[in-house]
CSV table of C-alpha atoms and ligand atoms in Angstrom, one decimal:
chain,number,residue,atom,x,y,z
A,14,MET,CA,-16.5,-11.8,-5.0
A,15,GLU,CA,-13.2,-12.6,-3.4
A,16,LYS,CA,-12.5,-11.8,0.2
A,17,ILE,CA,-11.5,-8.1,0.7
A,18,LEU,CA,-8.3,-7.9,2.7
A,19,LEU,CA,-7.6,-5.4,5.5
A,20,ALA,CA,-4.1,-3.9,5.7
A,21,PRO,CA,-3.8,-1.8,8.9
A,22,SER,CA,-1.1,0.8,8.6
A,23,ILE,CA,1.4,0.9,11.5
A,24,LEU,CA,1.9,4.6,10.8
A,25,SER,CA,-0.8,5.0,13.4
A,26,ALA,CA,0.6,2.3,15.8
A,27,ASP,CA,2.2,2.9,19.1
A,28,PHE,CA,5.9,3.2,18.1
A,29,ALA,CA,7.0,2.5,21.7
A,30,ASN,CA,5.1,-0.8,21.6
A,31,LEU,CA,5.1,-2.1,18.1
A,32,SER,CA,4.6,-5.7,19.2
A,33,THR,CA,1.4,-4.8,21.0
A,34,SER,CA,0.3,-3.0,17.8
A,35,ILE,CA,1.0,-6.1,15.7
A,36,ASP,CA,-1.1,-8.1,18.1
A,37,LYS,CA,-3.9,-5.6,17.7
A,38,ILE,CA,-3.7,-6.1,13.9
A,39,LYS,CA,-4.0,-9.9,14.4
A,40,ARG,CA,-6.9,-9.6,16.8
A,41,GLY,CA,-8.6,-6.9,14.7
A,42,GLY,CA,-8.9,-9.1,11.6
A,43,GLY,CA,-5.9,-7.6,9.7
A,44,ASN,CA,-4.7,-9.7,6.8
A,45,TRP,CA,-1.6,-7.7,5.9
A,46,VAL,CA,0.6,-5.2,7.8
A,47,HIS,CA,0.9,-1.9,5.9
A,48,ILE,CA,4.3,-0.2,6.5
A,49,ASP,CA,4.6,3.4,5.4
A,50,VAL,CA,8.1,4.4,4.6
A,51,MET,CA,8.8,8.2,4.3
A,52,ASP,CA,12.1,9.9,3.5
A,53,GLY,CA,11.6,13.6,4.3
A,54,SER,CA,12.0,14.4,0.6
A,55,PHE,CA,9.2,12.8,-1.5
A,56,VAL,CA,7.0,13.6,1.5
A,57,PRO,CA,7.9,15.8,4.5
A,58,ASP,CA,8.0,13.3,7.3
A,59,ILE,CA,10.5,10.5,8.0
A,60,THR,CA,9.2,7.2,9.4
A,61,ILE,CA,10.4,3.6,9.1
A,62,GLY,CA,13.5,2.0,7.6
A,63,PRO,CA,14.6,-1.6,6.9
A,64,LEU,CA,15.9,-2.1,10.5
A,65,VAL,CA,12.5,-1.6,12.0
A,66,VAL,CA,10.9,-3.9,9.4
A,67,LYS,CA,13.5,-6.5,10.3
A,68,ALA,CA,12.9,-6.1,14.0
A,69,ILE,CA,9.1,-6.7,13.7
A,70,ARG,CA,9.4,-9.4,11.1
A,71,PRO,CA,9.5,-12.3,13.7
A,72,LEU,CA,6.4,-11.0,15.4
A,73,THR,CA,3.9,-12.2,12.7
A,74,ASP,CA,3.4,-14.4,9.6
A,75,LEU,CA,1.1,-11.8,8.1
A,76,PRO,CA,2.4,-10.4,4.8
A,77,PHE,CA,4.3,-7.1,5.0
A,78,ASP,CA,2.9,-4.5,2.5
A,79,VAL,CA,5.7,-1.9,2.3
A,80,HIS,CA,4.6,1.4,0.8
A,81,LEU,CA,7.7,3.4,-0.2
A,82,MET,CA,7.0,7.2,-0.3
A,83,ILE,CA,10.7,7.9,-1.1
A,84,ASP,CA,12.9,9.2,-3.8
A,85,HIS,CA,15.2,6.8,-5.5
A,86,PRO,CA,13.4,3.7,-4.3
A,87,ASP,CA,15.7,1.4,-6.3
A,88,ARG,CA,18.6,2.3,-4.0
A,89,ILE,CA,17.0,0.8,-0.9
A,90,ILE,CA,14.6,-1.8,-2.3
A,91,PRO,CA,17.1,-4.7,-1.7
A,92,ARG,CA,17.3,-3.7,2.0
A,93,PHE,CA,13.6,-3.9,2.4
A,94,ALA,CA,13.5,-7.2,0.6
A,95,GLU,CA,16.1,-8.6,2.9
A,96,ALA,CA,14.3,-7.2,6.0
A,97,GLY,CA,11.2,-9.3,5.2
A,98,ALA,CA,8.9,-7.2,2.9
A,99,ASP,CA,6.5,-9.3,0.8
A,100,TYR,CA,4.9,-6.5,-1.3
A,101,ILE,CA,7.1,-3.6,-2.2
A,102,THR,CA,5.2,-0.6,-3.7
A,103,PHE,CA,6.8,2.5,-5.1
A,104,HIS,CA,5.3,5.7,-6.5
A,105,TRP,CA,4.8,6.3,-10.2
A,106,GLU,CA,5.4,10.1,-9.8
A,107,ASN,CA,9.1,10.2,-8.9
A,108,VAL,CA,10.4,7.3,-10.9
A,109,ILE,CA,11.3,7.3,-14.6
A,110,HIS,CA,12.1,3.6,-15.3
A,111,HIS,CA,9.1,1.9,-13.8
A,112,HIS,CA,9.6,-1.4,-15.6
A,113,ARG,CA,13.1,-1.6,-14.3
A,114,VAL,CA,12.1,-1.1,-10.7
A,115,VAL,CA,9.3,-3.7,-11.1
A,116,GLN,CA,11.9,-6.1,-12.5
A,117,GLN,CA,14.2,-5.3,-9.6
A,118,ILE,CA,11.5,-6.2,-7.1
A,119,HIS,CA,10.6,-9.4,-8.9
A,120,SER,CA,14.3,-10.4,-9.1
A,121,LEU,CA,14.4,-10.2,-5.3
A,122,GLY,CA,11.5,-12.6,-5.1
A,123,LYS,CA,9.0,-10.0,-4.0
A,124,LYS,CA,5.6,-8.8,-5.2
A,125,ALA,CA,5.8,-5.4,-6.9
A,126,GLY,CA,3.3,-2.6,-6.5
A,127,ILE,CA,2.8,0.8,-8.1
A,128,SER,CA,1.1,3.7,-6.3
A,129,ILE,CA,-0.5,6.9,-7.6
A,130,VAL,CA,-1.2,10.2,-5.7
A,131,PRO,CA,-4.7,11.7,-5.9
A,132,SER,CA,-3.8,14.0,-8.9
A,133,THR,CA,-2.4,11.2,-11.0
A,134,PRO,CA,-4.9,9.5,-13.3
A,135,VAL,CA,-5.1,5.8,-13.9
A,136,SER,CA,-4.2,6.4,-17.6
A,137,ALA,CA,-0.7,7.4,-16.5
A,138,ILE,CA,0.1,3.8,-15.3
A,139,LYS,CA,-1.6,1.9,-18.1
A,140,GLU,CA,1.7,0.6,-19.6
A,141,ILE,CA,2.9,-0.9,-16.3
A,142,LEU,CA,-0.4,-2.6,-15.3
A,143,PRO,CA,0.3,-5.9,-17.0
A,144,TYR,CA,3.5,-6.3,-14.9
A,145,VAL,CA,2.5,-5.3,-11.4
A,146,ASP,CA,1.0,-7.4,-8.5
A,147,LEU,CA,-0.6,-4.4,-6.7
A,148,VAL,CA,-1.9,-1.0,-7.5
A,149,LEU,CA,-2.1,1.3,-4.5
A,150,VAL,CA,-4.5,4.2,-5.0
A,151,MET,CA,-3.8,7.0,-2.6
A,152,SER,CA,-7.0,8.6,-1.5
A,153,VAL,CA,-5.2,11.4,0.4
A,154,ASN,CA,-2.0,13.2,-0.5
A,155,PRO,CA,0.8,11.0,0.9
A,156,GLY,CA,2.7,12.0,4.0
A,157,PHE,CA,0.4,11.8,7.0
A,158,GLY,CA,-2.2,9.6,8.6
A,159,GLY,CA,-5.6,10.9,9.7
A,160,GLN,CA,-6.5,13.0,6.6
A,161,LYS,CA,-9.8,13.2,4.8
A,162,LEU,CA,-10.5,11.0,1.8
A,163,ILE,CA,-10.6,12.8,-1.6
A,164,PRO,CA,-13.8,11.4,-3.1
A,165,SER,CA,-12.7,11.6,-6.8
A,166,CYS,CA,-10.2,8.8,-6.1
A,167,ILE,CA,-13.0,6.3,-5.7
A,168,ASN,CA,-13.6,6.3,-9.4
A,169,LYS,CA,-10.0,5.2,-10.0
A,170,LEU,CA,-10.7,2.1,-8.0
A,171,THR,CA,-13.6,1.2,-10.2
A,172,GLU,CA,-11.5,1.9,-13.3
A,173,LEU,CA,-8.7,-0.3,-12.1
A,174,VAL,CA,-11.0,-3.2,-11.3
A,175,SER,CA,-12.6,-2.9,-14.8
A,176,ILE,CA,-9.2,-2.8,-16.6
A,177,LYS,CA,-8.1,-5.8,-14.6
A,178,ASN,CA,-11.1,-7.8,-15.4
A,179,GLU,CA,-11.2,-6.9,-19.1
A,180,ASN,CA,-7.5,-7.8,-19.6
A,181,ASN,CA,-7.2,-10.6,-17.2
A,182,TYR,CA,-4.5,-8.8,-15.3
A,183,ASP,CA,-3.3,-10.1,-12.0
A,184,TYR,CA,-2.9,-7.1,-9.7
A,185,PHE,CA,-4.7,-6.4,-6.4
A,186,VAL,CA,-6.4,-3.0,-6.2
A,187,SER,CA,-5.8,-1.3,-2.9
A,188,VAL,CA,-6.9,2.0,-1.4
A,189,ASP,CA,-4.9,4.1,1.1
A,190,GLY,CA,-5.9,7.1,3.1
A,191,GLY,CA,-9.0,8.5,4.9
A,192,ILE,CA,-10.8,5.2,5.3
A,193,ASN,CA,-13.3,5.2,8.2
A,194,ASN,CA,-16.9,3.9,8.8
A,195,GLU,CA,-18.3,6.7,6.6
A,196,THR,CA,-16.0,6.2,3.6
A,197,LEU,CA,-15.7,2.4,3.8
A,198,PRO,CA,-19.0,1.5,2.1
A,199,SER,CA,-18.3,3.5,-1.1
A,200,VAL,CA,-14.8,1.9,-1.3
A,201,LEU,CA,-16.1,-1.6,-0.8
A,202,ALA,CA,-18.7,-1.1,-3.5
A,203,THR,CA,-15.9,-0.8,-6.1
A,204,ASP,CA,-15.1,-4.5,-5.7
A,205,LEU,CA,-11.5,-3.7,-4.8
A,206,ASP,CA,-9.1,-6.2,-3.1
A,207,VAL,CA,-7.3,-4.4,-0.2
A,208,VAL,CA,-8.3,-1.6,2.2
A,209,VAL,CA,-5.5,0.2,4.1
A,210,SER,CA,-6.5,1.8,7.4
A,211,GLY,CA,-4.3,3.7,9.8
A,212,SER,CA,-6.0,6.0,12.3
A,213,SER,CA,-9.5,4.6,12.3
A,214,PHE,CA,-8.2,1.0,12.7
A,215,PHE,CA,-5.8,1.9,15.6
A,216,SER,CA,-8.3,4.1,17.4
A,217,GLY,CA,-10.5,1.0,17.5
A,218,ASN,CA,-13.3,2.8,15.6
A,219,LEU,CA,-13.2,0.9,12.3
A,220,LYS,CA,-16.1,-1.6,11.9
A,221,TRP,CA,-14.6,-4.4,9.9
A,222,GLU,CA,-16.3,-7.8,9.4
A,223,LYS,CA,-13.7,-10.4,10.0
B,1,DX5,C1,-0.3,8.2,4.1
B,1,DX5,C2,-0.1,6.7,4.3
B,1,DX5,C3,-1.3,5.9,4.7
B,1,DX5,C4,-1.8,6.4,6.0
B,1,DX5,C5,-3.3,6.0,6.1
B,1,DX5,O1,0.8,8.8,3.5
B,1,DX5,O2,0.3,6.2,3.1
B,1,DX5,O3,-1.0,4.6,4.7
B,1,DX5,O4,-1.2,5.8,7.1
B,1,DX5,O5,-3.7,6.5,7.3
B,1,DX5,P1,-5.2,6.9,7.6
B,1,DX5,O6,-6.0,5.6,7.4
B,1,DX5,O7,-5.2,7.5,8.9
B,1,DX5,O8,-5.6,7.9,6.5
B,2,ZN,ZN1,0.4,3.8,2.9
């Protein structure tokens, strides 16, 4: 089994001290920095834009895993690429031309991810799976940190790992939302690749073997 990566979400960081929060990620065994971008339209809240990504880029060499919870992601993807994103993930639900957006991200020299909300089945994204570098399974409804994991999402992780192995696809399987010491074992048992954690990582509660 490959090493499972930890991607702490700075949605739960101290926004007045982002450099301290980045240090906390390094010290806490984080492998990626997960950056939750919200637009007040696809989800109710508004969070981080490319200027903030650019400002924190010099603070670490860790890959930036940018999760776009926004409408019309194609309009702003170049700005996130320029700001220093490594993985750029958009949602399946509010985009029509998925292949075009994946191509756009690749043409900017970045890794492309697709994300699904809890009510979207894996079968919906079947056609795009050969082309993506990451599949982000939301295990809460996107929009806020600190929510409770929806257990039915765990089967989707297993399904995505099987599809990947059967077809020799090349994507990472990642889970996002409601990960804590109680839910972590069931998620790790699926043999996924990346675990995103916001509130439990930044509260110092998450027990993660570095
Ligand atoms: C939710 C975000 C998540 C969130 C995870 O919309 O995509 O990344 O920050 O936070 P926790 O781990 O607190 O559920
Ligand atoms: Zn996220």
